[in-house]
């Protein structure tokens, strides 16, 4: 497929992320689109270990003293695993609805069955799980 044969619809589709205008170079559909055109794509970001390695070099801290905190099993937990550091999965984040987390409730119990089902479906298991992450100062 040559550049001249790209339809307007294909071009617009490559510039969308979940129905919102594409604003950066991390859009997976843009990478796929570029690859379809025969271009080479180098992905830089989570879950690739390289982004974690840069952070670890900057911190100058051994891996054994680092834990990556995040709410995405694909980006955060898999990224930490790829980099060889512990992960702390925040279950009330993007997977909260799937896990049945009700932020308006005072009940802070997680269903072990729901967690295990999610980890199995995503094919990644975090080192630690927390319901919330709150910063207070």
mmCIF file with all atom_site columns, C-alpha atoms in Angstrom:
data_model
loop_
_atom_site.group_PDB
_atom_site.id
_atom_site.type_symbol
_atom_site.label_atom_id
_atom_site.label_alt_id
_atom_site.label_comp_id
_atom_site.label_asym_id
_atom_site.label_entity_id
_atom_site.label_seq_id
_atom_site.pdbx_PDB_ins_code
_atom_site.Cartn_x
_atom_site.Cartn_y
_atom_site.Cartn_z
_atom_site.occupancy
_atom_site.B_iso_or_equiv
_atom_site.pdbx_formal_charge
_atom_site.auth_seq_id
_atom_site.auth_comp_id
_atom_site.auth_asym_id
_atom_site.auth_atom_id
_atom_site.pdbx_PDB_model_num
ATOM 1   C CA . UNK A 1 1   ? 0.000   0.000   0.000  1.00 0.00 ? 1   UNK A CA 1
ATOM 2   C CA . UNK A 1 2   ? 1.622   3.270   -1.078 1.00 0.00 ? 2   UNK A CA 1
ATOM 3   C CA . UNK A 1 3   ? 1.136   6.605   0.587  1.00 0.00 ? 3   UNK A CA 1
ATOM 4   C CA . UNK A 1 4   ? -0.985  7.781   -2.345 1.00 0.00 ? 4   UNK A CA 1
ATOM 5   C CA . UNK A 1 5   ? -3.505  5.006   -1.766 1.00 0.00 ? 5   UNK A CA 1
ATOM 6   C CA . UNK A 1 6   ? -4.324  6.003   1.840  1.00 0.00 ? 6   UNK A CA 1
ATOM 7   C CA . UNK A 1 7   ? -7.942  7.033   2.094  1.00 0.00 ? 7   UNK A CA 1
ATOM 8   C CA . UNK A 1 8   ? -9.068  10.036  4.098  1.00 0.00 ? 8   UNK A CA 1
ATOM 9   C CA . UNK A 1 9   ? -11.012 7.662   6.353  1.00 0.00 ? 9   UNK A CA 1
ATOM 10  C CA . UNK A 1 10  ? -7.889  5.570   7.054  1.00 0.00 ? 10  UNK A CA 1
ATOM 11  C CA . UNK A 1 11  ? -5.896  8.704   7.819  1.00 0.00 ? 11  UNK A CA 1
ATOM 12  C CA . UNK A 1 12  ? -8.556  10.024  10.208 1.00 0.00 ? 12  UNK A CA 1
ATOM 13  C CA . UNK A 1 13  ? -8.904  6.622   11.844 1.00 0.00 ? 13  UNK A CA 1
ATOM 14  C CA . UNK A 1 14  ? -5.150  6.512   12.479 1.00 0.00 ? 14  UNK A CA 1
ATOM 15  C CA . UNK A 1 15  ? -5.405  9.853   14.231 1.00 0.00 ? 15  UNK A CA 1
ATOM 16  C CA . UNK A 1 16  ? -8.008  8.750   16.786 1.00 0.00 ? 16  UNK A CA 1
ATOM 17  C CA . UNK A 1 17  ? -7.622  7.103   20.164 1.00 0.00 ? 17  UNK A CA 1
ATOM 18  C CA . UNK A 1 18  ? -10.870 5.718   21.522 1.00 0.00 ? 18  UNK A CA 1
ATOM 19  C CA . UNK A 1 19  ? -12.876 8.375   19.720 1.00 0.00 ? 19  UNK A CA 1
ATOM 20  C CA . UNK A 1 20  ? -10.797 11.346  20.854 1.00 0.00 ? 20  UNK A CA 1
ATOM 21  C CA . UNK A 1 21  ? -8.376  13.298  18.668 1.00 0.00 ? 21  UNK A CA 1
ATOM 22  C CA . UNK A 1 22  ? -4.878  11.849  18.616 1.00 0.00 ? 22  UNK A CA 1
ATOM 23  C CA . UNK A 1 23  ? -2.540  14.230  20.412 1.00 0.00 ? 23  UNK A CA 1
ATOM 24  C CA . UNK A 1 24  ? 0.752   12.347  20.702 1.00 0.00 ? 24  UNK A CA 1
ATOM 25  C CA . UNK A 1 25  ? 3.001   9.698   19.264 1.00 0.00 ? 25  UNK A CA 1
ATOM 26  C CA . UNK A 1 26  ? 1.942   6.953   21.664 1.00 0.00 ? 26  UNK A CA 1
ATOM 27  C CA . UNK A 1 27  ? -1.289  6.063   19.843 1.00 0.00 ? 27  UNK A CA 1
ATOM 28  C CA . UNK A 1 28  ? -1.182  2.311   19.069 1.00 0.00 ? 28  UNK A CA 1
ATOM 29  C CA . UNK A 1 29  ? -3.320  2.747   15.945 1.00 0.00 ? 29  UNK A CA 1
ATOM 30  C CA . UNK A 1 30  ? -0.812  5.292   14.588 1.00 0.00 ? 30  UNK A CA 1
ATOM 31  C CA . UNK A 1 31  ? 1.971   2.756   15.071 1.00 0.00 ? 31  UNK A CA 1
ATOM 32  C CA . UNK A 1 32  ? -0.057  0.048   13.341 1.00 0.00 ? 32  UNK A CA 1
ATOM 33  C CA . UNK A 1 33  ? -0.904  2.434   10.535 1.00 0.00 ? 33  UNK A CA 1
ATOM 34  C CA . UNK A 1 34  ? 2.763   3.375   10.068 1.00 0.00 ? 34  UNK A CA 1
ATOM 35  C CA . UNK A 1 35  ? 3.748   -0.304  10.045 1.00 0.00 ? 35  UNK A CA 1
ATOM 36  C CA . UNK A 1 36  ? 1.090   -1.054  7.417  1.00 0.00 ? 36  UNK A CA 1
ATOM 37  C CA . UNK A 1 37  ? 2.753   1.568   5.227  1.00 0.00 ? 37  UNK A CA 1
ATOM 38  C CA . UNK A 1 38  ? 6.066   -0.263  5.545  1.00 0.00 ? 38  UNK A CA 1
ATOM 39  C CA . UNK A 1 39  ? 7.592   2.107   8.078  1.00 0.00 ? 39  UNK A CA 1
ATOM 40  C CA . UNK A 1 40  ? 9.621   1.070   11.075 1.00 0.00 ? 40  UNK A CA 1
ATOM 41  C CA . UNK A 1 41  ? 8.371   1.961   14.523 1.00 0.00 ? 41  UNK A CA 1
ATOM 42  C CA . UNK A 1 42  ? 10.372  2.097   17.734 1.00 0.00 ? 42  UNK A CA 1
ATOM 43  C CA . UNK A 1 43  ? 8.101   2.098   20.747 1.00 0.00 ? 43  UNK A CA 1
ATOM 44  C CA . UNK A 1 44  ? 9.388   3.845   23.855 1.00 0.00 ? 44  UNK A CA 1
ATOM 45  C CA . UNK A 1 45  ? 7.335   3.795   27.002 1.00 0.00 ? 45  UNK A CA 1
ATOM 46  C CA . UNK A 1 46  ? 5.603   1.419   29.361 1.00 0.00 ? 46  UNK A CA 1
ATOM 47  C CA . UNK A 1 47  ? 5.603   -1.575  29.328 1.00 0.00 ? 47  UNK A CA 1
ATOM 48  C CA . UNK A 1 48  ? 9.081   -1.528  27.708 1.00 0.00 ? 48  UNK A CA 1
ATOM 49  C CA . UNK A 1 49  ? 11.871  -1.959  30.229 1.00 0.00 ? 49  UNK A CA 1
ATOM 50  C CA . UNK A 1 50  ? 13.905  0.877   28.703 1.00 0.00 ? 50  UNK A CA 1
ATOM 51  C CA . UNK A 1 51  ? 11.788  3.630   30.274 1.00 0.00 ? 51  UNK A CA 1
ATOM 52  C CA . UNK A 1 52  ? 12.219  2.019   33.698 1.00 0.00 ? 52  UNK A CA 1
ATOM 53  C CA . UNK A 1 53  ? 15.969  1.607   33.131 1.00 0.00 ? 53  UNK A CA 1
ATOM 54  C CA . UNK A 1 54  ? 16.292  5.337   32.410 1.00 0.00 ? 54  UNK A CA 1
ATOM 55  C CA . UNK A 1 55  ? 14.465  6.142   35.656 1.00 0.00 ? 55  UNK A CA 1
ATOM 56  C CA . UNK A 1 56  ? 16.605  3.696   37.642 1.00 0.00 ? 56  UNK A CA 1
ATOM 57  C CA . UNK A 1 57  ? 19.812  5.221   36.240 1.00 0.00 ? 57  UNK A CA 1
ATOM 58  C CA . UNK A 1 58  ? 18.572  8.684   37.209 1.00 0.00 ? 58  UNK A CA 1
ATOM 59  C CA . UNK A 1 59  ? 17.639  7.514   40.710 1.00 0.00 ? 59  UNK A CA 1
ATOM 60  C CA . UNK A 1 60  ? 20.885  5.557   41.158 1.00 0.00 ? 60  UNK A CA 1
ATOM 61  C CA . UNK A 1 61  ? 19.033  3.076   43.363 1.00 0.00 ? 61  UNK A CA 1
ATOM 62  C CA . UNK A 1 62  ? 19.318  -0.729  43.133 1.00 0.00 ? 62  UNK A CA 1
ATOM 63  C CA . UNK A 1 63  ? 16.353  -2.606  41.642 1.00 0.00 ? 63  UNK A CA 1
ATOM 64  C CA . UNK A 1 64  ? 15.795  -4.380  44.935 1.00 0.00 ? 64  UNK A CA 1
ATOM 65  C CA . UNK A 1 65  ? 14.848  -1.019  46.502 1.00 0.00 ? 65  UNK A CA 1
ATOM 66  C CA . UNK A 1 66  ? 12.350  0.016   43.821 1.00 0.00 ? 66  UNK A CA 1
ATOM 67  C CA . UNK A 1 67  ? 8.637   -0.684  43.484 1.00 0.00 ? 67  UNK A CA 1
ATOM 68  C CA . UNK A 1 68  ? 6.595   0.725   40.622 1.00 0.00 ? 68  UNK A CA 1
ATOM 69  C CA . UNK A 1 69  ? 3.098   1.857   41.635 1.00 0.00 ? 69  UNK A CA 1
ATOM 70  C CA . UNK A 1 70  ? 0.369   1.941   39.011 1.00 0.00 ? 70  UNK A CA 1
ATOM 71  C CA . UNK A 1 71  ? -3.195  1.054   38.083 1.00 0.00 ? 71  UNK A CA 1
ATOM 72  C CA . UNK A 1 72  ? -2.630  -0.519  34.658 1.00 0.00 ? 72  UNK A CA 1
ATOM 73  C CA . UNK A 1 73  ? -1.827  -4.204  34.529 1.00 0.00 ? 73  UNK A CA 1
ATOM 74  C CA . UNK A 1 74  ? -0.586  -3.894  30.938 1.00 0.00 ? 74  UNK A CA 1
ATOM 75  C CA . UNK A 1 75  ? 1.518   -0.741  31.312 1.00 0.00 ? 75  UNK A CA 1
ATOM 76  C CA . UNK A 1 76  ? 2.529   -0.556  34.957 1.00 0.00 ? 76  UNK A CA 1
ATOM 77  C CA . UNK A 1 77  ? 2.621   -4.122  36.271 1.00 0.00 ? 77  UNK A CA 1
ATOM 78  C CA . UNK A 1 78  ? 3.936   -5.689  33.054 1.00 0.00 ? 78  UNK A CA 1
ATOM 79  C CA . UNK A 1 79  ? 6.421   -2.831  32.677 1.00 0.00 ? 79  UNK A CA 1
ATOM 80  C CA . UNK A 1 80  ? 7.761   -3.366  36.191 1.00 0.00 ? 80  UNK A CA 1
ATOM 81  C CA . UNK A 1 81  ? 8.054   -7.105  35.529 1.00 0.00 ? 81  UNK A CA 1
ATOM 82  C CA . UNK A 1 82  ? 9.887   -6.444  32.258 1.00 0.00 ? 82  UNK A CA 1
ATOM 83  C CA . UNK A 1 83  ? 12.332  -4.191  34.122 1.00 0.00 ? 83  UNK A CA 1
ATOM 84  C CA . UNK A 1 84  ? 12.805  -6.644  36.998 1.00 0.00 ? 84  UNK A CA 1
ATOM 85  C CA . UNK A 1 85  ? 11.323  -4.442  39.733 1.00 0.00 ? 85  UNK A CA 1
ATOM 86  C CA . UNK A 1 86  ? 8.435   -5.083  42.106 1.00 0.00 ? 86  UNK A CA 1
ATOM 87  C CA . UNK A 1 87  ? 4.993   -3.769  41.246 1.00 0.00 ? 87  UNK A CA 1
ATOM 88  C CA . UNK A 1 88  ? 2.201   -2.402  43.406 1.00 0.00 ? 88  UNK A CA 1
ATOM 89  C CA . UNK A 1 89  ? -1.127  -2.610  41.597 1.00 0.00 ? 89  UNK A CA 1
ATOM 90  C CA . UNK A 1 90  ? -3.717  0.032   42.566 1.00 0.00 ? 90  UNK A CA 1
ATOM 91  C CA . UNK A 1 91  ? -6.995  -1.797  42.061 1.00 0.00 ? 91  UNK A CA 1
ATOM 92  C CA . UNK A 1 92  ? -9.291  1.251   42.291 1.00 0.00 ? 92  UNK A CA 1
ATOM 93  C CA . UNK A 1 93  ? -7.828  2.736   39.094 1.00 0.00 ? 93  UNK A CA 1
ATOM 94  C CA . UNK A 1 94  ? -8.613  1.814   35.498 1.00 0.00 ? 94  UNK A CA 1
ATOM 95  C CA . UNK A 1 95  ? -9.545  -1.771  36.435 1.00 0.00 ? 95  UNK A CA 1
ATOM 96  C CA . UNK A 1 96  ? -11.728 -0.661  39.349 1.00 0.00 ? 96  UNK A CA 1
ATOM 97  C CA . UNK A 1 97  ? -15.059 -1.136  37.580 1.00 0.00 ? 97  UNK A CA 1
ATOM 98  C CA . UNK A 1 98  ? -14.061 -4.628  36.440 1.00 0.00 ? 98  UNK A CA 1
ATOM 99  C CA . UNK A 1 99  ? -13.162 -5.481  40.030 1.00 0.00 ? 99  UNK A CA 1
ATOM 100 C CA . UNK A 1 100 ? -16.372 -3.977  41.407 1.00 0.00 ? 100 UNK A CA 1
ATOM 101 C CA . UNK A 1 101 ? -14.586 -1.279  43.403 1.00 0.00 ? 101 UNK A CA 1
ATOM 102 C CA . UNK A 1 102 ? -17.075 1.241   44.782 1.00 0.00 ? 102 UNK A CA 1
ATOM 103 C CA . UNK A 1 103 ? -15.202 4.392   45.741 1.00 0.00 ? 103 UNK A CA 1
ATOM 104 C CA . UNK A 1 104 ? -18.251 5.787   47.514 1.00 0.00 ? 104 UNK A CA 1
ATOM 105 C CA . UNK A 1 105 ? -18.345 2.823   49.883 1.00 0.00 ? 105 UNK A CA 1
ATOM 106 C CA . UNK A 1 106 ? -16.422 2.536   53.141 1.00 0.00 ? 106 UNK A CA 1
ATOM 107 C CA . UNK A 1 107 ? -15.962 -1.187  52.404 1.00 0.00 ? 107 UNK A CA 1
ATOM 108 C CA . UNK A 1 108 ? -12.329 -1.619  51.442 1.00 0.00 ? 108 UNK A CA 1
ATOM 109 C CA . UNK A 1 109 ? -12.342 -5.346  50.781 1.00 0.00 ? 109 UNK A CA 1
ATOM 110 C CA . UNK A 1 110 ? -11.330 -6.730  47.405 1.00 0.00 ? 110 UNK A CA 1
ATOM 111 C CA . UNK A 1 111 ? -12.657 -9.952  45.974 1.00 0.00 ? 111 UNK A CA 1
ATOM 112 C CA . UNK A 1 112 ? -9.788  -12.415 45.658 1.00 0.00 ? 112 UNK A CA 1
ATOM 113 C CA . UNK A 1 113 ? -11.781 -14.237 42.989 1.00 0.00 ? 113 UNK A CA 1
ATOM 114 C CA . UNK A 1 114 ? -12.246 -11.046 40.935 1.00 0.00 ? 114 UNK A CA 1
ATOM 115 C CA . UNK A 1 115 ? -8.552  -10.172 41.268 1.00 0.00 ? 115 UNK A CA 1
ATOM 116 C CA . UNK A 1 116 ? -7.430  -13.643 40.212 1.00 0.00 ? 116 UNK A CA 1
ATOM 117 C CA . UNK A 1 117 ? -9.831  -13.646 37.250 1.00 0.00 ? 117 UNK A CA 1
ATOM 118 C CA . UNK A 1 118 ? -8.500  -10.251 36.113 1.00 0.00 ? 118 UNK A CA 1
ATOM 119 C CA . UNK A 1 119 ? -4.871  -11.325 36.490 1.00 0.00 ? 119 UNK A CA 1
ATOM 120 C CA . UNK A 1 120 ? -5.582  -14.492 34.538 1.00 0.00 ? 120 UNK A CA 1
ATOM 121 C CA . UNK A 1 121 ? -7.361  -12.644 31.730 1.00 0.00 ? 121 UNK A CA 1
ATOM 122 C CA . UNK A 1 122 ? -4.574  -10.017 31.499 1.00 0.00 ? 122 UNK A CA 1
ATOM 123 C CA . UNK A 1 123 ? -1.876  -12.692 31.895 1.00 0.00 ? 123 UNK A CA 1
ATOM 124 C CA . UNK A 1 124 ? 0.088   -10.675 34.447 1.00 0.00 ? 124 UNK A CA 1
ATOM 125 C CA . UNK A 1 125 ? 0.249   -10.826 38.242 1.00 0.00 ? 125 UNK A CA 1
ATOM 126 C CA . UNK A 1 126 ? 1.515   -7.944  40.392 1.00 0.00 ? 126 UNK A CA 1
ATOM 127 C CA . UNK A 1 127 ? 3.817   -8.410  43.365 1.00 0.00 ? 127 UNK A CA 1
ATOM 128 C CA . UNK A 1 128 ? 1.503   -6.430  45.642 1.00 0.00 ? 128 UNK A CA 1
ATOM 129 C CA . UNK A 1 129 ? -2.075  -5.096  45.506 1.00 0.00 ? 129 UNK A CA 1
ATOM 130 C CA . UNK A 1 130 ? -3.493  -1.993  47.159 1.00 0.00 ? 130 UNK A CA 1
ATOM 131 C CA . UNK A 1 131 ? -6.998  -0.605  46.877 1.00 0.00 ? 131 UNK A CA 1
ATOM 132 C CA . UNK A 1 132 ? -6.022  3.085   46.875 1.00 0.00 ? 132 UNK A CA 1
ATOM 133 C CA . UNK A 1 133 ? -2.980  5.295   46.653 1.00 0.00 ? 133 UNK A CA 1
ATOM 134 C CA . UNK A 1 134 ? -3.329  8.547   48.548 1.00 0.00 ? 134 UNK A CA 1
ATOM 135 C CA . UNK A 1 135 ? -0.702  11.204  48.961 1.00 0.00 ? 135 UNK A CA 1
ATOM 136 C CA . UNK A 1 136 ? -0.920  13.469  51.957 1.00 0.00 ? 136 UNK A CA 1
ATOM 137 C CA . UNK A 1 137 ? 1.511   16.092  52.970 1.00 0.00 ? 137 UNK A CA 1
#
